[in-house]
mmCIF file of C-alpha atoms and ligand atoms in Angstrom:
data_model
loop_
_atom_site.group_PDB
_atom_site.id
_atom_site.type_symbol
_atom_site.label_atom_id
_atom_site.label_comp_id
_atom_site.label_asym_id
_atom_site.label_seq_id
_atom_site.Cartn_x
_atom_site.Cartn_y
_atom_site.Cartn_z
ATOM 1 C CA MET A 1 -10.825 31.675 22.365
ATOM 2 C CA THR A 2 -11.103 29.396 19.383
ATOM 3 C CA ARG A 3 -14.644 28.255 20.032
ATOM 4 C CA HIS A 4 -15.691 30.282 16.952
ATOM 5 C CA LEU A 5 -13.335 28.900 14.856
ATOM 6 C CA LEU A 6 -14.273 26.012 12.162
ATOM 7 C CA LYS A 7 -12.437 23.222 12.858
ATOM 8 C CA ALA A 8 -11.157 19.824 11.087
ATOM 9 C CA GLU A 9 -9.377 16.661 12.011
ATOM 10 C CA ILE A 10 -7.652 13.838 10.760
ATOM 11 C CA HIS A 11 -6.285 11.424 13.529
ATOM 12 C CA CYS A 12 -8.940 10.340 16.129
ATOM 13 C CA HIS A 13 -9.165 6.809 16.807
ATOM 14 C CA ILE A 14 -12.520 5.896 17.392
ATOM 15 C CA GLU A 15 -12.704 3.585 20.687
ATOM 16 C CA GLY A 16 -10.239 6.087 21.834
ATOM 17 C CA ALA A 17 -12.978 8.813 21.503
ATOM 18 C CA ALA A 18 -15.261 7.026 24.104
ATOM 19 C CA PRO A 19 -16.126 8.860 26.697
ATOM 20 C CA PRO A 20 -15.643 7.263 30.308
ATOM 21 C CA VAL A 21 -19.361 7.596 31.324
ATOM 22 C CA LEU A 22 -20.817 5.800 27.799
ATOM 23 C CA ALA A 23 -17.924 2.957 28.795
ATOM 24 C CA ALA A 24 -19.008 2.662 32.154
ATOM 25 C CA LYS A 25 -22.873 2.078 30.738
ATOM 26 C CA GLN A 26 -21.414 -0.343 28.180
ATOM 27 C CA ALA A 27 -19.561 -2.194 30.967
ATOM 28 C CA ASP A 28 -23.057 -2.507 32.869
ATOM 29 C CA LYS A 29 -24.855 -3.318 30.064
ATOM 30 C CA TYR A 30 -22.267 -6.451 29.605
ATOM 31 C CA GLY A 31 -21.597 -7.020 33.307
ATOM 32 C CA VAL A 32 -18.106 -6.403 32.875
ATOM 33 C CA ASP A 33 -15.641 -5.065 36.056
ATOM 34 C CA THR A 34 -14.185 -1.892 35.072
ATOM 35 C CA THR A 35 -11.788 -1.482 38.199
ATOM 36 C CA GLY A 36 -8.491 -2.257 36.749
ATOM 37 C CA PHE A 37 -8.843 0.241 33.832
ATOM 38 C CA LEU A 38 -11.669 3.207 35.120
ATOM 39 C CA ARG A 39 -11.885 4.786 38.088
ATOM 40 C CA ASP A 40 -13.178 7.817 39.698
ATOM 41 C CA GLY A 41 -14.788 8.715 35.756
ATOM 42 C CA ALA A 42 -11.375 8.558 34.130
ATOM 43 C CA TYR A 43 -9.469 6.000 32.420
ATOM 44 C CA VAL A 44 -6.375 4.393 34.433
ATOM 45 C CA TRP A 45 -3.006 4.119 32.525
ATOM 46 C CA ASN A 46 0.480 5.088 33.694
ATOM 47 C CA ASP A 47 2.654 4.836 30.282
ATOM 48 C CA PHE A 48 2.529 4.170 26.506
ATOM 49 C CA SER A 49 1.925 0.512 27.197
ATOM 50 C CA GLU A 50 -0.749 0.602 30.009
ATOM 51 C CA PHE A 51 -2.467 3.003 27.926
ATOM 52 C CA LEU A 52 -2.681 0.554 24.879
ATOM 53 C CA VAL A 53 -4.072 -2.035 26.979
ATOM 54 C CA CYS A 54 -6.684 0.376 28.723
ATOM 55 C CA TYR A 55 -7.354 1.053 24.952
ATOM 56 C CA ASP A 56 -8.062 -2.290 24.228
ATOM 57 C CA ARG A 57 -9.992 -3.015 27.293
ATOM 58 C CA VAL A 58 -12.181 -0.201 26.763
ATOM 59 C CA ALA A 59 -12.745 -1.102 22.942
ATOM 60 C CA ALA A 60 -14.042 -4.451 24.268
ATOM 61 C CA LEU A 61 -16.942 -2.873 25.835
ATOM 62 C CA PHE A 62 -18.545 -2.136 22.303
ATOM 63 C CA ARG A 63 -19.584 -5.573 20.934
ATOM 64 C CA THR A 64 -22.994 -4.493 18.613
ATOM 65 C CA ASP A 65 -23.056 -2.792 15.576
ATOM 66 C CA ALA A 66 -25.386 -0.694 17.372
ATOM 67 C CA ASP A 67 -22.887 -0.196 20.128
ATOM 68 C CA TYR A 68 -20.662 1.370 17.461
ATOM 69 C CA ALA A 69 -23.602 3.580 15.786
ATOM 70 C CA LEU A 70 -23.958 4.932 18.884
ATOM 71 C CA LEU A 71 -20.192 5.943 19.758
ATOM 72 C CA THR A 72 -19.289 7.172 16.384
ATOM 73 C CA GLU A 73 -22.592 9.292 16.217
ATOM 74 C CA SER A 74 -22.049 11.044 19.954
ATOM 75 C CA TYR A 75 -17.762 11.251 18.893
ATOM 76 C CA LEU A 76 -19.053 13.498 15.721
ATOM 77 C CA THR A 77 -22.130 15.380 16.577
ATOM 78 C CA GLU A 78 -19.827 16.736 19.999
ATOM 79 C CA LEU A 79 -17.083 17.611 17.376
ATOM 80 C CA ALA A 80 -19.722 19.097 15.122
ATOM 81 C CA GLY A 81 -20.949 21.089 18.412
ATOM 82 C CA ALA A 82 -17.711 22.954 18.562
ATOM 83 C CA ASN A 83 -17.740 23.944 15.209
ATOM 84 C CA THR A 84 -15.910 20.819 13.172
ATOM 85 C CA ILE A 85 -16.668 20.368 9.941
ATOM 86 C CA TYR A 86 -14.537 17.462 8.829
ATOM 87 C CA SER A 87 -13.178 14.221 10.745
ATOM 88 C CA GLU A 88 -11.575 11.348 9.714
ATOM 89 C CA ILE A 89 -11.761 8.199 12.377
ATOM 90 C CA ILE A 90 -9.437 5.858 12.919
ATOM 91 C CA VAL A 91 -10.839 2.165 13.077
ATOM 92 C CA SER A 92 -10.134 -1.363 13.690
ATOM 93 C CA PRO A 93 -11.668 -3.947 11.659
ATOM 94 C CA ASP A 94 -9.676 -7.000 13.260
ATOM 95 C CA HIS A 95 -10.789 -5.550 16.417
ATOM 96 C CA GLY A 96 -14.497 -6.342 14.955
ATOM 97 C CA ASP A 97 -13.093 -9.536 14.460
ATOM 98 C CA ARG A 98 -11.676 -10.101 17.794
ATOM 99 C CA ILE A 99 -14.790 -9.704 19.558
ATOM 100 C CA GLY A 100 -16.715 -12.055 17.474
ATOM 101 C CA LEU A 101 -18.881 -9.376 15.650
ATOM 102 C CA GLY A 102 -17.127 -9.335 12.840
ATOM 103 C CA ALA A 103 -15.569 -6.775 10.458
ATOM 104 C CA ASP A 104 -18.331 -5.818 8.506
ATOM 105 C CA ALA A 105 -20.624 -5.287 10.864
ATOM 106 C CA TYR A 106 -18.221 -3.194 12.782
ATOM 107 C CA LEU A 107 -17.759 -1.120 9.788
ATOM 108 C CA SER A 108 -21.327 -1.073 9.003
ATOM 109 C CA GLY A 109 -22.097 0.429 12.433
ATOM 110 C CA ILE A 110 -19.560 3.324 12.497
ATOM 111 C CA CYS A 111 -21.038 3.985 9.037
ATOM 112 C CA GLU A 112 -24.447 4.175 10.216
ATOM 113 C CA GLY A 113 -23.040 6.896 13.035
ATOM 114 C CA ILE A 114 -21.263 8.605 10.417
ATOM 115 C CA ARG A 115 -24.526 9.053 8.434
ATOM 116 C CA ARG A 116 -26.850 9.986 11.826
ATOM 117 C CA ALA A 117 -24.284 12.508 12.687
ATOM 118 C CA GLY A 118 -24.049 13.928 9.125
ATOM 119 C CA GLU A 119 -27.847 14.130 8.752
ATOM 120 C CA LYS A 120 -28.487 16.088 11.955
ATOM 121 C CA THR A 121 -25.250 18.295 11.949
ATOM 122 C CA GLY A 122 -24.002 18.856 8.472
ATOM 123 C CA ILE A 123 -20.197 17.408 9.587
ATOM 124 C CA GLU A 124 -18.453 15.285 6.906
ATOM 125 C CA ALA A 125 -16.471 12.031 7.885
ATOM 126 C CA ARG A 126 -14.457 9.212 6.411
ATOM 127 C CA ILE A 127 -12.974 6.220 7.767
ATOM 128 C CA ILE A 128 -9.264 5.074 8.097
ATOM 129 C CA VAL A 129 -8.535 1.297 8.132
ATOM 130 C CA THR A 130 -5.844 1.086 10.653
ATOM 131 C CA GLY A 131 -3.594 -2.119 11.302
ATOM 132 C CA GLU A 132 -2.248 -2.507 15.384
ATOM 133 C CA ARG A 133 1.272 -2.769 15.156
ATOM 134 C CA HIS A 134 1.667 -5.044 18.062
ATOM 135 C CA PHE A 135 -0.649 -7.425 16.667
ATOM 136 C CA GLY A 136 2.114 -8.333 14.161
ATOM 137 C CA PRO A 137 2.601 -8.139 10.488
ATOM 138 C CA ASP A 138 0.160 -10.943 9.442
ATOM 139 C CA SER A 139 -2.651 -8.768 11.449
ATOM 140 C CA VAL A 140 -1.775 -5.711 10.071
ATOM 141 C CA ILE A 141 -1.526 -7.061 6.267
ATOM 142 C CA ALA A 142 -5.132 -8.496 6.746
ATOM 143 C CA ALA A 143 -6.328 -5.164 8.002
ATOM 144 C CA ALA A 144 -4.781 -3.809 4.740
ATOM 145 C CA GLU A 145 -6.233 -6.492 2.815
ATOM 146 C CA TYR A 146 -9.813 -5.840 4.063
ATOM 147 C CA ALA A 147 -9.366 -2.030 3.532
ATOM 148 C CA ALA A 148 -8.164 -3.045 -0.388
ATOM 149 C CA ARG A 149 -11.445 -5.028 -0.791
ATOM 150 C CA SER A 150 -13.946 -2.832 0.818
ATOM 151 C CA GLN A 151 -15.955 -1.237 -1.644
ATOM 152 C CA ASN A 152 -17.556 1.159 1.311
ATOM 153 C CA PRO A 153 -17.013 5.179 -0.045
ATOM 154 C CA LEU A 154 -16.305 6.349 3.281
ATOM 155 C CA VAL A 155 -13.141 3.985 3.517
ATOM 156 C CA THR A 156 -10.508 6.184 2.015
ATOM 157 C CA GLY A 157 -7.270 5.384 4.080
ATOM 158 C CA PHE A 158 -5.115 3.034 5.730
ATOM 159 C CA ASN A 159 -2.983 3.448 8.963
ATOM 160 C CA MET A 160 -0.622 1.694 11.167
ATOM 161 C CA ALA A 161 -1.193 2.396 14.868
ATOM 162 C CA GLY A 162 -0.395 0.473 17.793
ATOM 163 C CA GLU A 163 3.360 -0.172 19.934
ATOM 164 C CA GLU A 164 5.988 1.692 17.412
ATOM 165 C CA ARG A 165 8.483 0.286 19.408
ATOM 166 C CA MET A 166 7.490 -3.389 17.949
ATOM 167 C CA GLY A 167 9.573 -4.293 14.968
ATOM 168 C CA ARG A 168 10.677 -1.791 12.171
ATOM 169 C CA VAL A 169 8.880 -0.556 9.436
ATOM 170 C CA ALA A 170 10.030 -2.800 6.805
ATOM 171 C CA ASP A 171 8.105 -5.457 8.747
ATOM 172 C CA TYR A 172 4.678 -4.069 7.732
ATOM 173 C CA ALA A 173 5.913 -2.395 4.677
ATOM 174 C CA ARG A 174 3.757 -4.979 2.644
ATOM 175 C CA ALA A 175 0.573 -4.081 4.452
ATOM 176 C CA PHE A 176 1.288 -0.293 2.847
ATOM 177 C CA ASP A 177 2.203 -2.072 -0.699
ATOM 178 C CA ILE A 178 -1.239 -3.511 -0.766
ATOM 179 C CA ALA A 179 -3.176 -0.520 0.567
ATOM 180 C CA ARG A 180 -1.276 1.808 -2.012
ATOM 181 C CA ASP A 181 -2.370 0.003 -4.866
ATOM 182 C CA ALA A 182 -5.459 -0.127 -4.027
ATOM 183 C CA GLY A 183 -5.560 3.441 -4.309
ATOM 184 C CA LEU A 184 -6.022 4.448 -0.361
ATOM 185 C CA GLY A 185 -4.618 7.350 1.432
ATOM 186 C CA LEU A 186 -1.659 6.361 3.423
ATOM 187 C CA THR A 187 -0.720 7.480 6.917
ATOM 188 C CA ILE A 188 1.369 5.609 9.727
ATOM 189 C CA HIS A 189 1.971 6.817 13.107
ATOM 190 C CA ALA A 190 5.797 7.119 13.505
ATOM 191 C CA GLY A 191 7.840 9.560 15.347
ATOM 192 C CA GLU A 192 5.417 9.746 18.269
ATOM 193 C CA VAL A 193 7.170 7.180 20.885
ATOM 194 C CA CYS A 194 10.111 6.649 18.704
ATOM 195 C CA GLY A 195 12.531 8.910 17.459
ATOM 196 C CA PRO A 196 13.732 10.116 13.930
ATOM 197 C CA PHE A 197 14.788 6.605 12.388
ATOM 198 C CA SER A 198 10.895 5.424 12.701
ATOM 199 C CA VAL A 199 9.922 8.727 10.542
ATOM 200 C CA ILE A 200 13.206 8.104 8.200
ATOM 201 C CA ASP A 201 12.043 4.301 8.012
ATOM 202 C CA ALA A 202 8.220 5.414 7.451
ATOM 203 C CA LEU A 203 9.234 7.861 4.752
ATOM 204 C CA ASP A 204 11.653 5.496 2.974
ATOM 205 C CA LEU A 205 9.330 2.336 3.168
ATOM 206 C CA VAL A 206 5.558 3.712 2.868
ATOM 207 C CA ARG A 207 6.089 7.032 1.544
ATOM 208 C CA PRO A 208 2.766 8.313 3.007
ATOM 209 C CA SER A 209 1.462 11.699 2.194
ATOM 210 C CA ARG A 210 0.810 12.069 6.505
ATOM 211 C CA LEU A 211 2.292 11.198 9.551
ATOM 212 C CA GLY A 212 0.526 10.112 12.540
ATOM 213 C CA HIS A 213 2.458 12.376 14.933
ATOM 214 C CA GLY A 214 5.958 12.768 13.476
ATOM 215 C CA VAL A 215 6.765 15.187 16.324
ATOM 216 C CA ARG A 216 10.012 13.217 17.302
ATOM 217 C CA ALA A 217 11.623 14.326 13.599
ATOM 218 C CA VAL A 218 12.308 17.761 15.434
ATOM 219 C CA GLU A 219 15.313 15.860 16.708
ATOM 220 C CA ASP A 220 16.916 15.426 13.824
ATOM 221 C CA PRO A 221 17.322 18.971 11.444
ATOM 222 C CA GLU A 222 17.870 16.953 8.265
ATOM 223 C CA LEU A 223 15.009 15.296 8.577
ATOM 224 C CA VAL A 224 12.765 18.425 9.404
ATOM 225 C CA ALA A 225 14.062 19.712 6.157
ATOM 226 C CA ARG A 226 13.196 16.768 3.998
ATOM 227 C CA LEU A 227 9.506 16.853 5.849
ATOM 228 C CA ARG A 228 9.213 20.248 4.306
ATOM 229 C CA ASP A 229 10.568 20.029 1.697
ATOM 230 C CA LEU A 230 8.127 16.568 0.831
ATOM 231 C CA GLY A 231 5.265 18.798 2.011
ATOM 232 C CA THR A 232 3.923 15.434 4.703
ATOM 233 C CA VAL A 233 1.524 16.811 6.946
ATOM 234 C CA LEU A 234 1.974 15.980 10.654
ATOM 235 C CA GLU A 235 -1.044 15.008 12.101
ATOM 236 C CA VAL A 236 -0.180 16.652 15.462
ATOM 237 C CA CYS A 237 -1.843 15.961 18.683
ATOM 238 C CA PRO A 238 -0.400 17.911 21.415
ATOM 239 C CA GLY A 239 -2.438 16.771 24.489
ATOM 240 C CA SER A 240 -1.864 13.052 23.695
ATOM 241 C CA ASN A 241 2.249 13.742 23.404
ATOM 242 C CA VAL A 242 2.169 15.558 26.890
ATOM 243 C CA ALA A 243 -0.366 13.396 28.515
ATOM 244 C CA LEU A 244 1.909 9.986 27.350
ATOM 245 C CA ASN A 245 4.706 12.113 28.826
ATOM 246 C CA VAL A 246 6.699 12.536 25.277
ATOM 247 C CA TYR A 247 6.902 16.581 26.480
ATOM 248 C CA PRO A 248 6.906 17.453 29.817
ATOM 249 C CA ASP A 249 4.447 20.499 28.821
ATOM 250 C CA PHE A 250 2.769 22.252 26.003
ATOM 251 C CA HIS A 251 5.800 25.058 26.402
ATOM 252 C CA HIS A 252 8.325 22.192 25.381
ATOM 253 C CA HIS A 253 6.493 20.655 22.422
ATOM 254 C CA PRO A 254 7.942 20.772 19.192
ATOM 255 C CA LEU A 255 4.766 22.060 16.897
ATOM 256 C CA ARG A 256 5.450 26.067 17.342
ATOM 257 C CA ARG A 257 9.399 24.906 16.056
ATOM 258 C CA LEU A 258 8.059 22.478 13.284
ATOM 259 C CA HIS A 259 5.365 25.469 12.082
ATOM 260 C CA LYS A 260 8.577 27.548 11.928
ATOM 261 C CA GLU A 261 10.663 25.433 9.717
ATOM 262 C CA GLY A 262 7.607 25.287 7.325
ATOM 263 C CA VAL A 263 6.755 21.842 8.044
ATOM 264 C CA ARG A 264 2.711 20.936 7.364
ATOM 265 C CA VAL A 265 1.000 20.485 10.602
ATOM 266 C CA CYS A 266 -2.459 20.091 11.875
ATOM 267 C CA LEU A 267 -4.123 19.757 15.318
ATOM 268 C CA ASN A 268 -5.842 16.536 16.169
ATOM 269 C CA SER A 269 -7.095 15.178 19.575
ATOM 270 C CA ASP A 270 -6.209 11.367 18.888
ATOM 271 C CA ASP A 271 -7.783 9.701 21.878
ATOM 272 C CA PRO A 272 -9.551 12.408 23.571
ATOM 273 C CA PRO A 273 -10.774 11.458 26.980
ATOM 274 C CA PHE A 274 -7.933 8.903 27.550
ATOM 275 C CA PHE A 275 -5.708 12.421 27.639
ATOM 276 C CA HIS A 276 -8.173 14.799 28.937
ATOM 277 C CA THR A 277 -8.318 16.503 26.016
ATOM 278 C CA SER A 278 -10.817 17.398 22.959
ATOM 279 C CA LEU A 279 -10.299 19.077 19.829
ATOM 280 C CA GLU A 280 -11.683 21.679 20.878
ATOM 281 C CA ARG A 281 -9.102 22.115 23.801
ATOM 282 C CA GLU A 282 -6.228 21.486 21.407
ATOM 283 C CA TYR A 283 -7.059 24.624 19.660
ATOM 284 C CA GLU A 284 -7.335 26.109 22.518
ATOM 285 C CA ILE A 285 -4.087 25.143 23.519
ATOM 286 C CA ALA A 286 -2.541 26.425 20.268
ATOM 287 C CA SER A 287 -3.906 29.467 20.723
ATOM 288 C CA SER A 288 -3.274 30.273 24.544
ATOM 289 C CA VAL A 289 -0.640 28.574 25.490
ATOM 290 C CA MET A 290 1.660 28.657 21.975
ATOM 291 C CA GLY A 291 0.672 31.394 20.929
ATOM 292 C CA PHE A 292 -0.933 30.779 17.384
ATOM 293 C CA SER A 293 -3.010 33.381 15.905
ATOM 294 C CA ASP A 294 -6.338 32.794 14.762
ATOM 295 C CA ALA A 295 -5.029 33.063 11.114
ATOM 296 C CA GLU A 296 -2.198 30.661 11.872
ATOM 297 C CA ILE A 297 -4.674 28.201 13.306
ATOM 298 C CA ASN A 298 -7.027 28.711 10.234
ATOM 299 C CA ALA A 299 -4.208 27.709 8.000
ATOM 300 C CA MET A 300 -3.772 24.328 10.203
ATOM 301 C CA THR A 301 -7.346 23.910 9.361
ATOM 302 C CA ARG A 302 -6.870 24.255 5.998
ATOM 303 C CA THR A 303 -4.084 21.599 6.151
ATOM 304 C CA ALA A 304 -5.619 18.935 7.713
ATOM 305 C CA ILE A 305 -8.522 19.728 4.644
ATOM 306 C CA GLU A 306 -5.904 19.798 1.899
ATOM 307 C CA ALA A 307 -4.517 16.846 3.291
ATOM 308 C CA ALA A 308 -7.782 14.640 3.621
ATOM 309 C CA PHE A 309 -8.210 11.297 2.382
ATOM 310 C CA VAL A 310 -11.166 12.749 0.692
ATOM 311 C CA ASP A 311 -12.504 13.361 -2.949
ATOM 312 C CA GLU A 312 -11.810 16.733 -4.791
ATOM 313 C CA ALA A 313 -15.502 18.124 -5.112
ATOM 314 C CA THR A 314 -15.994 17.301 -0.986
ATOM 315 C CA ARG A 315 -12.549 18.921 -0.208
ATOM 316 C CA GLN A 316 -13.152 22.014 -2.464
ATOM 317 C CA ARG A 317 -16.801 22.281 -0.594
ATOM 318 C CA LEU A 318 -15.009 22.438 2.615
ATOM 319 C CA LEU A 319 -11.874 24.417 1.837
ATOM 320 C CA GLU A 320 -14.522 27.202 0.394
ATOM 321 C CA ARG A 321 -15.681 27.525 3.922
ATOM 322 C CA LEU A 322 -12.674 28.630 5.488
ATOM 323 C CA PRO A 323 -11.890 32.165 5.852
ATOM 324 C CA ASP A 324 -9.660 33.686 3.356
ATOM 325 C CA ASP A 325 -6.968 34.313 5.609
ATOM 326 C CA THR A 326 -5.900 30.705 5.953
ATOM 327 C CA LEU A 327 -3.500 30.801 2.770
ATOM 328 C CA ALA A 328 -1.875 33.951 3.826
ATOM 329 C CA ALA A 329 -1.167 32.557 7.317
ATOM 330 C CA GLN A 330 0.733 29.070 6.043
ATOM 331 C CA PRO A 331 4.518 29.199 6.281
ATOM 332 C CA ARG A 332 6.115 30.197 3.251
ATOM 333 C CA ALA A 333 7.216 26.495 2.357
ATOM 334 C CA ASN A 334 3.845 25.046 2.703
ATOM 335 C CA GLN A 335 2.506 27.985 0.032
ATOM 336 C CA ALA A 336 5.557 26.851 -2.326
ATOM 337 C CA GLN A 337 4.305 23.349 -1.725
ATOM 338 C CA GLY A 338 1.057 24.289 -2.773
ATOM 339 C CA LEU A 339 -1.371 20.958 -3.656
ATOM 340 C CA ALA A 340 1.073 19.734 -5.857
ATOM 341 C CA VAL A 341 3.143 17.543 -3.944
ATOM 342 C CA PHE A 342 -0.670 15.509 -3.411
ATOM 343 C CA ARG A 343 -1.305 14.971 -6.729
ATOM 344 C CA GLN A 344 0.380 12.104 -7.903
ATOM 345 C CA PRO A 345 -1.730 10.034 -10.351
ATOM 346 C CA ILE A 346 -2.925 6.989 -8.674
ATOM 347 C CA LYS A 347 -2.568 3.379 -10.085
ATOM 348 C CA LYS A 348 -5.354 0.710 -10.604
ATOM 349 C CA ARG A 349 -8.095 1.784 -8.914
ATOM 350 C CA ASN A 350 -10.088 4.775 -9.199
ATOM 351 C CA ILE A 351 -9.760 6.945 -6.540
ATOM 352 C CA ASN A 352 -11.903 9.948 -6.862
ATOM 353 C CA ASN A 353 -13.398 9.265 -3.271
ATOM 354 C CA ARG A 354 -9.648 8.392 -1.862
ATOM 355 C CA GLY A 355 -8.165 11.632 -2.034
ATOM 356 C CA ARG A 356 -4.729 13.257 -2.540
ATOM 357 C CA GLN A 357 -1.558 10.630 -3.094
ATOM 358 C CA PHE A 358 2.077 10.882 -2.305
HETATM 359 N N1 ADE B 401 -1.188 7.632 20.287
HETATM 360 C C1 ADE B 401 -1.757 6.288 20.206
HETATM 361 N N2 ADE B 401 -0.395 5.524 19.360
HETATM 362 C C2 ADE B 401 -0.194 4.640 18.667
HETATM 363 N N3 ADE B 401 -1.311 3.556 18.811
HETATM 364 C C3 ADE B 401 -2.965 3.841 19.427
HETATM 365 N N4 ADE B 401 -3.859 3.614 19.331
HETATM 366 C C4 ADE B 401 -4.459 4.402 19.733
HETATM 367 N N5 ADE B 401 -4.017 5.501 20.113
HETATM 368 C C5 ADE B 401 -2.556 5.323 20.351
HETATM 369 ZN ZN1 ZN B 402 -3.199 7.710 16.845
#
């Protein structure tokens, strides 16, 4: 049982956290026919491409800042109910523009949801702005520019999600240069659908401190050693990988191998109701199916907080809440890395609020 364990996650897409019941209510409110993507209380898709289409159709049901406040508050409240103390949510201001709400109102709804959930439960949260790869480099650069301009203290990171098979990382590198120069923490979806080349591109061209997924790096032993030596944190989402058929089941999932090789890993839910999961279930699977001990799981939670895009005072406060066993249970290479790898000085912007950089 892992319910009692404190939890943290640094990889969940806000629209991907919408429960089907809430999506159905939103559809009623806006008179949208959902038969193509929501049936019998579950989202309908068959593969990664269809998942992305389904995701966009669900996202289109959230149209006002109040809708986003409700979605964010509900998700964070549910997380807090499962003993989660920290969450980073991935948001797409582009989407706010596309639906006519506007990026600022979109973001302000999400911030209101964070504020309300924090007030009620004490959960701490930050926002990672993402570009969507399948909308092309110009759109990802625009998302980075928006994040870089943002004076919002909750916006602390930049990501790229979407169709990993579209283009190469080089086409999008400028977006990450913009975000890096602005002092934002960097992470990128890589090695989820595509193989090791995608992770190598990400390391070479983006130099992120974290990778969204990154699990397919396991196919290249040299790359695994590189990740271990760099101390790059993999935001691993086992339920998502199995649901999307990257691996046939949890026994074939590489989390164990990566952990054993000394790669820094943590547990995340990605788009929980789309994948019939929750952060709580990810923790439970790590324990009961993959055989991680409570101390090893606590160490992964520690890794998430160490890698969080958050100011140092908040990080310390969160770390102090974790049990003492967490340091001992980290793989040896992790302990050797310590936190030093994240402590690179940041150019230009005072990033006191933005967390560690690579
Ligand atoms: N798992 C995922 N991979 C890539 N893009 C996404 N957008 C939402 N979920 C995603
Ligand atoms: Zn994701």
